[in-house]
Amino acid sequence: MTTFRLRRRPALLALAAAVLLAAPTAMAATPQAPSRGALSLSETPASADGHPSPPPDTGRQVERFKHQLAGSGYVSQSGTEAVFDLNRRYCEGAVFSAMWPNPQSPYIVTGMPEVPGQTPNTNPPATWRLRQDEAVVLIGTTPPPEEYFSFDLTMLKGALPTGPLLWTSVGDPINNKTVRTQGGTPYNRPFALVITGNERTRTEVNRMLEASGLGAETNNMTIPPAMYRLGLDQDADQFLLGIRTIVPEPGFEQALDDYRATPPIQAFRVRPQGESGDGTRPVYAPDPLPVPRLRVSGTGATELNLNPTLQLLRQRIVEAHPGYEVHDEVVERGFEESNPGLQDNLVIDPPTTGVGALSNDADDPITRNFTLPDGSFVVAYGTNHVATRQAAYSSITLYADAKASVSVAAEHNRQLHGSAGDFIPDQPNADKFYAWTFSRAADTGPAGPHVTTLPPTSTDFCAQYGTDRPVDMSTLRFVARAYMQPATLTRPALSSLLLDRLLIFTPKR
């Protein structure tokens, strides 16, 4: 296995600075201003019509919530919100691998300060332990109109700089089809989110939010003590909350960029205050919330009747490039479901795949690592899972380096739409397919609107981030994504999909 020497990079210093900025504060403390490279929180313009405009004001609800906390014997500390760019963090030495990130959906990560006296977190402030009677609360505005967004609560065990990691989803994400907001739309509207494993704490925090004007807009996520160890000691599990935002509706591109740049969300960790003043000791007795019911994937409907057209598409692609040797690369299941993966301790340790950070809203088939030399190209093809109603969002992505697993190119379902018509224009169901080329063949290879030019193998990938950490650009891996089946509001059943395919073309000798 290839290893790389970790360096002290600005990102590591930024993470340390973020911990200091997020130091425990009094309940009425003001969130810190954002700093370069740190996880931070501030308000942002949102959009109601595709043009930047102030988001709905949740300041009054926040102040009311703080007042409710004080009157209920609770204290709080302010958290942070910022994008965590895994490509950048890999190049800066802050993570051992980028772990196949989705470049079209950078995580907005909720950072939490530590409780004075607790065992330090492994990856502060991105991961945090939680006292068994504590809660994490978010109050803010949902993202602008887009194909998919979600709040994904995960458990992360291990050190990001060194790996490997056990990284599992904690229950179903809250997505744009299930979120509770103020008003008749899930987009650009006020919401509240409560994360806890204690039923008494949830009941009291929900009551405070209702008194603050956010009762109907409150969403609850459970950390079930039956599966996870809550607490602030060394053996307690650590958690990470990420917000996915993907493919803005036309006209809302800038609004989404603004939302990611400065998320209009305020985050707090809240807990009942004991008489001893020791914040690490629970005040309430254990009152464990049960493991929530999971949404069931799959409706029984499949894409399998489209297989004859898929085979014809492959044949036409091969016939269109007679001057090349062709090799089929297998796309297969890449990740275990989170609950079995947790029980089996399936860790992320590229190039090996495991449970990973796979959202319960997503299926992510993956290839083995393969070599794509200069002068060659690869054609990805398959069903457009959005067109077949198996997903609300789908995409294809190429990654470089077996260990680094950094993303180098990606296309989503809207961009893929119509691309199979280059090869099967005579087929009535052509719009349910895609065929997209990623090329290193320069002027001698394929050209046209459905071709993405890949950087040559000699490219210094990390130079764009001002570092020189090596990335093997000749070794690639392919991931196909299908998020949230509209009928079930969770991932499609993998057995219902025609798996995406890959053809590698190299010049004939």
XYZ file of C-alpha atoms in Angstrom:
509
model
C 0.000 0.000 0.000
C 1.321 3.415 -0.950
C 1.873 5.800 1.927
C 2.629 9.511 1.970
C 4.520 11.601 4.473
C 2.112 13.930 6.248
C 3.234 17.537 6.485
C 2.168 20.341 8.714
C -0.064 22.250 6.343
C -2.182 25.353 6.714
C -5.311 23.193 6.949
C -4.011 21.520 10.090
C -3.292 24.886 11.610
C -6.720 26.048 10.531
C -8.357 23.110 12.266
C -6.441 23.906 15.433
C -7.419 27.553 15.147
C -11.039 26.555 14.701
C -10.910 24.672 17.986
C -9.685 27.797 19.743
C -12.275 29.971 18.020
C -14.983 27.526 19.023
C -13.906 27.508 22.683
C -16.729 27.088 25.231
C -18.804 30.237 25.481
C -21.662 31.494 27.553
C -25.170 30.908 26.298
C -25.524 34.356 24.796
C -22.175 34.277 23.008
C -22.020 35.515 19.425
C -20.755 33.030 16.783
C -17.205 33.692 15.664
C -16.496 35.345 12.307
C -15.264 32.935 9.627
C -11.538 32.522 9.095
C -9.722 31.104 6.081
C -9.549 27.307 6.197
C -11.451 27.013 9.494
C -14.876 25.602 10.106
C -16.878 28.708 10.936
C -20.424 30.019 10.982
C -22.030 33.177 9.704
C -25.147 34.314 7.875
C -25.395 34.463 4.097
C -27.641 35.847 1.387
C -30.147 33.279 0.135
C -32.427 33.522 -2.869
C -36.128 33.345 -3.567
C -36.010 34.022 -7.307
C -32.560 32.956 -8.438
C -30.941 36.265 -7.492
C -29.098 36.850 -4.190
C -31.361 38.278 -1.513
C -31.460 38.157 2.296
C -32.597 34.790 3.660
C -35.627 34.597 5.926
C -34.567 36.095 9.232
C -34.256 33.494 12.000
C -32.549 35.887 14.397
C -35.714 36.381 16.453
C -36.226 32.632 16.852
C -32.589 32.212 17.876
C -32.879 34.884 20.559
C -36.114 33.363 21.827
C -34.463 29.948 21.950
C -31.569 31.316 23.974
C -34.063 32.881 26.368
C -35.869 29.557 26.686
C -32.596 27.770 27.423
C -31.743 30.194 30.214
C -35.189 29.867 31.762
C -35.030 26.067 31.616
C -31.686 25.670 33.353
C -29.755 24.860 30.173
C -26.425 26.182 28.956
C -25.097 26.195 25.398
C -21.971 26.652 23.310
C -21.941 28.013 19.774
C -20.882 25.836 16.879
C -19.715 26.563 13.341
C -20.737 25.785 9.743
C -18.375 25.584 6.737
C -17.531 23.477 3.696
C -14.970 20.727 4.269
C -13.202 20.240 0.898
C -11.645 16.771 0.986
C -9.557 17.290 -2.157
C -7.967 20.379 -0.633
C -7.577 18.774 2.781
C -5.807 15.791 1.238
C -3.334 18.009 -0.605
C -2.719 20.027 2.557
C -1.998 16.881 4.572
C -5.005 17.153 6.887
C -6.577 13.838 5.784
C -4.968 10.529 4.866
C -7.230 10.171 1.809
C -9.931 12.233 0.121
C -12.059 9.050 0.241
C -13.883 9.431 -3.087
C -15.674 12.738 -2.361
C -18.586 13.912 -4.478
C -17.261 17.142 -6.050
C -20.817 18.209 -6.907
C -21.868 18.007 -3.257
C -19.189 19.344 -0.903
C -20.147 18.706 2.705
C -21.084 21.689 4.856
C -19.830 20.398 8.197
C -21.147 21.375 11.640
C -18.247 22.003 14.010
C -18.800 21.750 17.766
C -16.676 23.105 20.632
C -15.582 20.728 23.364
C -17.043 20.669 26.866
C -14.430 21.837 29.392
C -12.806 18.789 30.953
C -13.898 16.250 28.362
C -11.542 13.845 26.599
C -10.314 15.768 23.535
C -11.986 14.923 20.237
C -9.930 13.103 17.614
C -10.827 15.458 14.737
C -11.929 18.764 16.296
C -14.123 20.581 15.620
C -15.534 18.464 12.757
C -16.216 15.440 14.974
C -17.661 15.706 18.447
C -18.620 13.567 21.393
C -22.008 14.140 23.022
C -22.958 13.757 26.672
C -25.876 11.344 27.020
C -28.247 14.182 28.041
C -26.885 16.779 25.598
C -28.312 17.842 22.230
C -26.967 19.530 19.122
C -29.400 22.132 17.765
C -29.350 23.890 14.397
C -31.547 26.898 13.609
C -31.392 28.477 10.192
C -32.511 28.432 6.592
C -32.582 25.472 4.208
C -30.679 25.616 0.893
C -32.097 27.238 -2.263
C -34.026 25.150 -4.841
C -31.991 22.179 -6.049
C -32.400 18.540 -6.988
C -31.278 17.193 -3.618
C -30.083 18.285 -0.217
C -29.792 16.389 3.021
C -28.650 16.539 6.615
C -26.497 13.428 7.141
C -25.595 12.413 10.690
C -22.639 10.033 10.738
C -20.388 8.338 13.260
C -16.671 8.631 12.558
C -14.118 6.547 14.436
C -10.433 7.098 13.743
C -8.094 9.970 12.922
C -8.616 11.873 9.659
C -4.873 12.621 9.193
C -3.786 8.977 9.481
C -6.791 6.691 8.890
C -8.229 4.186 8.523
C -11.740 5.331 9.438
C -14.985 3.663 10.376
C -17.572 6.111 8.984
C -21.235 5.128 9.064
C -24.588 6.840 8.649
C -26.614 7.149 11.871
C -30.102 6.427 10.569
C -31.749 8.002 7.541
C -30.728 11.484 6.426
C -33.284 14.268 6.453
C -33.593 15.310 2.822
C -35.446 17.888 0.757
C -38.480 15.589 0.531
C -38.714 14.838 4.265
C -37.531 18.056 5.969
C -40.002 20.089 8.044
C -39.810 23.805 7.269
C -41.804 26.980 7.704
C -44.007 27.350 4.640
C -45.056 25.142 1.751
C -41.590 24.574 0.260
C -38.453 22.835 1.572
C -36.190 25.461 -0.010
C -34.874 28.682 1.499
C -37.142 28.357 4.534
C -36.555 28.446 8.318
C -35.987 25.114 10.061
C -34.660 23.650 13.300
C -32.824 20.374 13.825
C -32.295 18.516 17.120
C -29.778 15.667 17.555
C -29.775 13.706 20.804
C -30.043 10.215 22.263
C -31.998 11.238 25.386
C -35.801 11.348 25.244
C -36.198 13.813 28.122
C -33.694 16.181 26.545
C -35.452 15.928 23.174
C -38.834 16.638 24.728
C -37.560 19.700 26.574
C -35.576 21.100 23.633
C -38.527 20.564 21.285
C -40.740 22.452 23.746
C -38.251 25.331 23.817
C -38.148 25.468 20.027
C -41.926 25.489 19.865
C -42.000 28.400 22.300
C -39.455 30.109 20.040
C -41.765 29.879 17.032
C -40.246 26.778 15.417
C -42.524 23.982 16.591
C -43.799 22.870 13.189
C -40.332 23.373 11.690
C -38.437 21.145 14.139
C -36.726 18.009 12.782
C -35.388 15.297 15.093
C -32.440 12.994 14.498
C -31.646 10.173 16.925
C -28.317 8.808 18.125
C -29.647 5.500 19.495
C -27.733 4.401 22.620
C -28.485 0.800 21.634
C -26.010 1.201 18.756
C -23.681 4.038 19.776
C -21.839 4.993 22.943
C -22.704 8.503 24.107
C -20.443 10.311 26.545
C -17.421 12.599 26.795
C -14.799 10.029 27.784
C -12.143 8.348 25.675
C -14.347 5.373 24.720
C -17.323 7.462 23.572
C -18.186 7.554 19.877
C -17.698 10.724 17.854
C -20.185 12.157 15.380
C -20.177 14.384 12.314
C -23.092 16.270 10.765
C -22.755 17.074 7.074
C -25.153 18.974 4.816
C -25.186 17.788 1.192
C -26.266 20.290 -1.487
C -26.489 19.135 -5.121
C -27.431 20.590 -8.544
C -29.233 23.935 -8.122
C -32.315 24.648 -10.176
C -31.635 26.926 -13.180
C -31.122 30.494 -11.999
C -30.136 29.474 -8.459
C -26.471 28.663 -9.108
C -25.141 31.785 -7.405
C -27.589 31.388 -4.539
C -26.200 27.921 -3.838
C -22.616 29.182 -4.052
C -23.511 31.882 -1.520
C -25.214 29.364 0.748
C -22.139 27.148 0.794
C -19.764 30.067 1.284
C -21.475 31.328 4.444
C -24.276 28.992 5.556
C -27.217 30.850 7.186
C -27.343 28.431 10.111
C -26.538 28.793 13.791
C -25.483 25.667 15.649
C -25.438 25.023 19.395
C -24.629 22.207 21.782
C -27.064 22.457 24.690
C -27.296 20.611 28.006
C -28.949 20.902 31.412
C -26.647 22.603 33.883
C -25.824 20.742 37.089
C -25.084 22.218 40.495
C -21.519 20.856 40.535
C -20.398 22.980 37.595
C -18.779 19.908 36.031
C -20.012 19.985 32.431
C -18.819 16.441 31.743
C -21.225 14.842 34.242
C -24.788 14.136 33.059
C -27.577 15.859 34.961
C -30.439 13.707 33.662
C -30.630 9.968 34.133
C -30.303 7.883 30.964
C -33.530 7.999 28.957
C -32.494 6.252 25.744
C -34.365 6.933 22.535
C -35.076 3.787 20.495
C -33.484 3.045 17.132
C -35.716 4.815 14.567
C -37.496 2.896 11.831
C -35.641 3.039 8.543
C -37.167 3.912 5.201
C -37.328 0.856 2.934
C -35.510 1.070 -0.395
C -36.992 -0.242 -3.615
C -40.518 -0.508 -4.981
C -40.108 -3.715 -6.971
C -39.881 -1.740 -10.219
C -36.539 -2.197 -12.002
C -34.524 -0.979 -14.973
C -33.812 -4.539 -16.109
C -36.142 -4.508 -19.122
C -33.812 -1.882 -20.591
C -30.924 -4.351 -20.747
C -31.229 -5.074 -24.519
C -30.816 -1.375 -25.277
C -27.883 -1.224 -22.871
C -26.157 -4.026 -24.772
C -26.848 -2.278 -28.070
C -25.397 0.935 -26.656
C -22.198 -0.894 -25.760
C -21.959 -2.368 -29.246
C -22.429 1.025 -30.911
C -19.804 2.662 -28.673
C -17.230 -0.022 -29.561
C -18.047 0.220 -33.294
C -17.577 4.002 -33.202
C -13.885 3.652 -32.205
C -12.305 1.036 -34.507
C -8.740 2.289 -34.045
C -8.589 1.332 -30.368
C -8.290 -1.735 -28.190
C -11.283 -1.923 -25.840
C -11.519 -3.290 -22.319
C -14.624 -3.606 -20.124
C -14.164 -2.456 -16.538
C -16.545 -4.008 -14.020
C -18.692 -1.710 -11.883
C -19.756 -3.416 -8.680
C -21.169 -2.744 -5.264
C -18.645 -0.618 -3.466
C -20.010 -0.105 0.036
C -21.868 -2.073 2.665
C -24.967 -0.603 4.253
C -24.127 1.383 7.344
C -25.699 -0.796 10.036
C -24.060 -4.055 8.875
C -20.855 -2.131 8.189
C -20.849 -0.777 11.735
C -21.297 -4.230 13.201
C -18.576 -5.698 10.974
C -16.192 -2.765 11.554
C -15.726 -2.171 7.816
C -13.290 0.715 7.657
C -12.297 3.145 4.909
C -8.721 2.388 3.937
C -8.260 3.131 0.213
C -7.755 1.372 -2.101
C -9.974 -1.035 -0.190
C -13.665 -0.121 -0.147
C -15.904 -0.618 2.859
C -18.921 0.949 4.476
C -17.408 4.384 4.099
C -19.404 7.575 4.467
C -22.185 6.172 2.309
C -25.416 8.048 2.927
C -28.483 5.906 3.549
C -29.988 7.946 0.684
C -27.446 6.701 -1.870
C -26.176 3.738 -3.839
C -22.590 4.152 -5.034
C -21.330 1.336 -7.307
C -17.574 1.533 -7.891
C -14.898 0.006 -10.145
C -11.537 -1.404 -9.284
C -8.558 0.874 -9.826
C -7.447 0.943 -13.465
C -4.750 2.631 -15.531
C -5.596 5.245 -18.173
C -2.417 6.339 -19.993
C -2.124 9.460 -22.117
C -3.569 8.883 -25.588
C -6.443 6.811 -24.157
C -10.015 7.509 -23.130
C -12.825 5.895 -21.194
C -16.537 5.857 -22.023
C -18.996 5.542 -19.148
C -22.467 4.442 -20.151
C -25.657 3.168 -18.581
C -29.140 4.184 -17.586
C -29.837 7.710 -16.407
C -31.323 6.737 -13.056
C -33.251 10.000 -12.786
C -34.885 9.416 -16.174
C -35.972 5.934 -15.026
C -37.386 7.334 -11.744
C -34.966 5.294 -9.665
C -33.231 8.400 -8.264
C -33.690 12.123 -7.718
C -30.022 12.765 -8.548
C -27.387 10.633 -10.239
C -23.829 11.264 -11.361
C -20.588 9.689 -12.550
C -17.171 10.632 -11.160
C -13.553 9.700 -11.842
C -10.964 9.622 -9.051
C -7.166 9.620 -9.194
C -4.639 7.632 -7.125
C -5.528 4.385 -5.382
C -4.772 5.884 -1.968
C -5.506 9.587 -2.401
C -8.890 8.967 -4.083
C -9.233 12.622 -5.136
C -11.980 13.597 -7.582
C -10.836 14.813 -11.004
C -14.016 14.939 -13.144
C -17.764 14.510 -12.668
C -21.021 14.860 -14.613
C -24.573 14.755 -13.216
C -27.873 13.543 -14.626
C -28.831 16.848 -16.255
C -25.526 17.034 -18.086
C -25.761 13.360 -19.072
C -29.273 13.735 -20.491
C -29.381 13.085 -24.242
C -25.766 11.942 -24.508
C -26.659 8.358 -25.492
C -28.281 9.801 -28.606
C -24.772 10.071 -30.056
C -24.836 6.267 -30.437
C -28.460 5.080 -30.356
C -30.502 7.904 -31.921
C -32.778 5.292 -33.526
C -33.889 3.862 -30.155
C -37.160 5.219 -28.679
C -35.835 4.929 -25.125
C -32.478 6.619 -25.818
C -33.266 9.420 -23.351
C -33.213 6.880 -20.522
C -29.510 6.268 -21.161
C -26.240 8.176 -21.176
C -22.824 7.700 -22.781
C -20.069 10.059 -21.675
C -16.395 10.126 -22.635
C -13.496 11.112 -20.370
C -10.499 11.580 -22.640
C -6.715 11.782 -22.504
C -6.469 11.353 -26.270
C -6.270 15.082 -27.080
C -6.952 15.944 -30.718
C -6.675 12.318 -31.858
C -9.539 11.145 -29.667
C -13.293 11.738 -29.420
C -14.645 15.279 -29.470
C -17.991 16.938 -28.952
C -20.327 18.194 -26.227
C -20.357 14.854 -24.399
C -16.595 14.614 -23.882
C -14.709 15.739 -20.775
C -10.976 16.320 -21.198
C -8.964 14.768 -18.379
C -5.687 16.244 -17.141
C -2.631 14.338 -18.437
C -0.881 11.803 -16.252
C 1.977 14.243 -15.594
C -0.344 16.770 -13.909
C 0.648 17.943 -10.431
C -2.821 17.688 -8.897
C -2.026 19.388 -5.599
C -0.375 22.421 -7.234
C -3.825 24.026 -7.487
C -3.850 24.120 -3.672
C -0.287 25.373 -3.369
C 1.186 22.076 -2.146
C 3.272 19.268 -3.619
C 1.732 16.151 -2.087
C 2.012 13.454 -4.773
C -1.050 12.093 -6.605
C -0.768 9.260 -9.142
C -2.876 10.665 -11.980
C -2.488 7.562 -14.173
C -4.456 5.362 -11.748
C -8.187 6.040 -11.824
C -11.369 4.722 -10.249
C -14.981 5.286 -11.268
C -18.001 5.808 -8.990
C -21.641 6.052 -10.086
C -24.138 7.657 -7.715
C -27.915 7.342 -7.380
C -29.516 9.378 -4.584
C -33.022 9.152 -3.143
C -35.607 7.240 -5.106
C -38.640 9.591 -5.386
C -41.170 6.892 -4.480
C -39.406 5.749 -1.295
C -37.422 8.870 -0.274
C -34.369 6.705 0.327
C -31.738 5.005 -1.826
C -32.864 2.814 -4.710
C -32.468 -0.922 -4.257
C -29.231 -1.887 -5.964
C -30.942 -4.988 -7.374
C -33.352 -2.702 -9.266
C -30.602 -0.879 -11.179
C -28.786 -1.721 -14.360
C -25.244 -1.104 -13.153
C -23.317 1.659 -14.890
C -20.616 0.392 -17.256
C -17.142 1.458 -18.333
C -15.217 0.895 -21.588
C -11.487 1.721 -21.673
C -10.023 2.531 -25.085
C -6.269 2.437 -25.742
C -4.601 2.906 -29.176
C -4.010 -0.281 -31.135
C -0.340 -1.177 -31.345
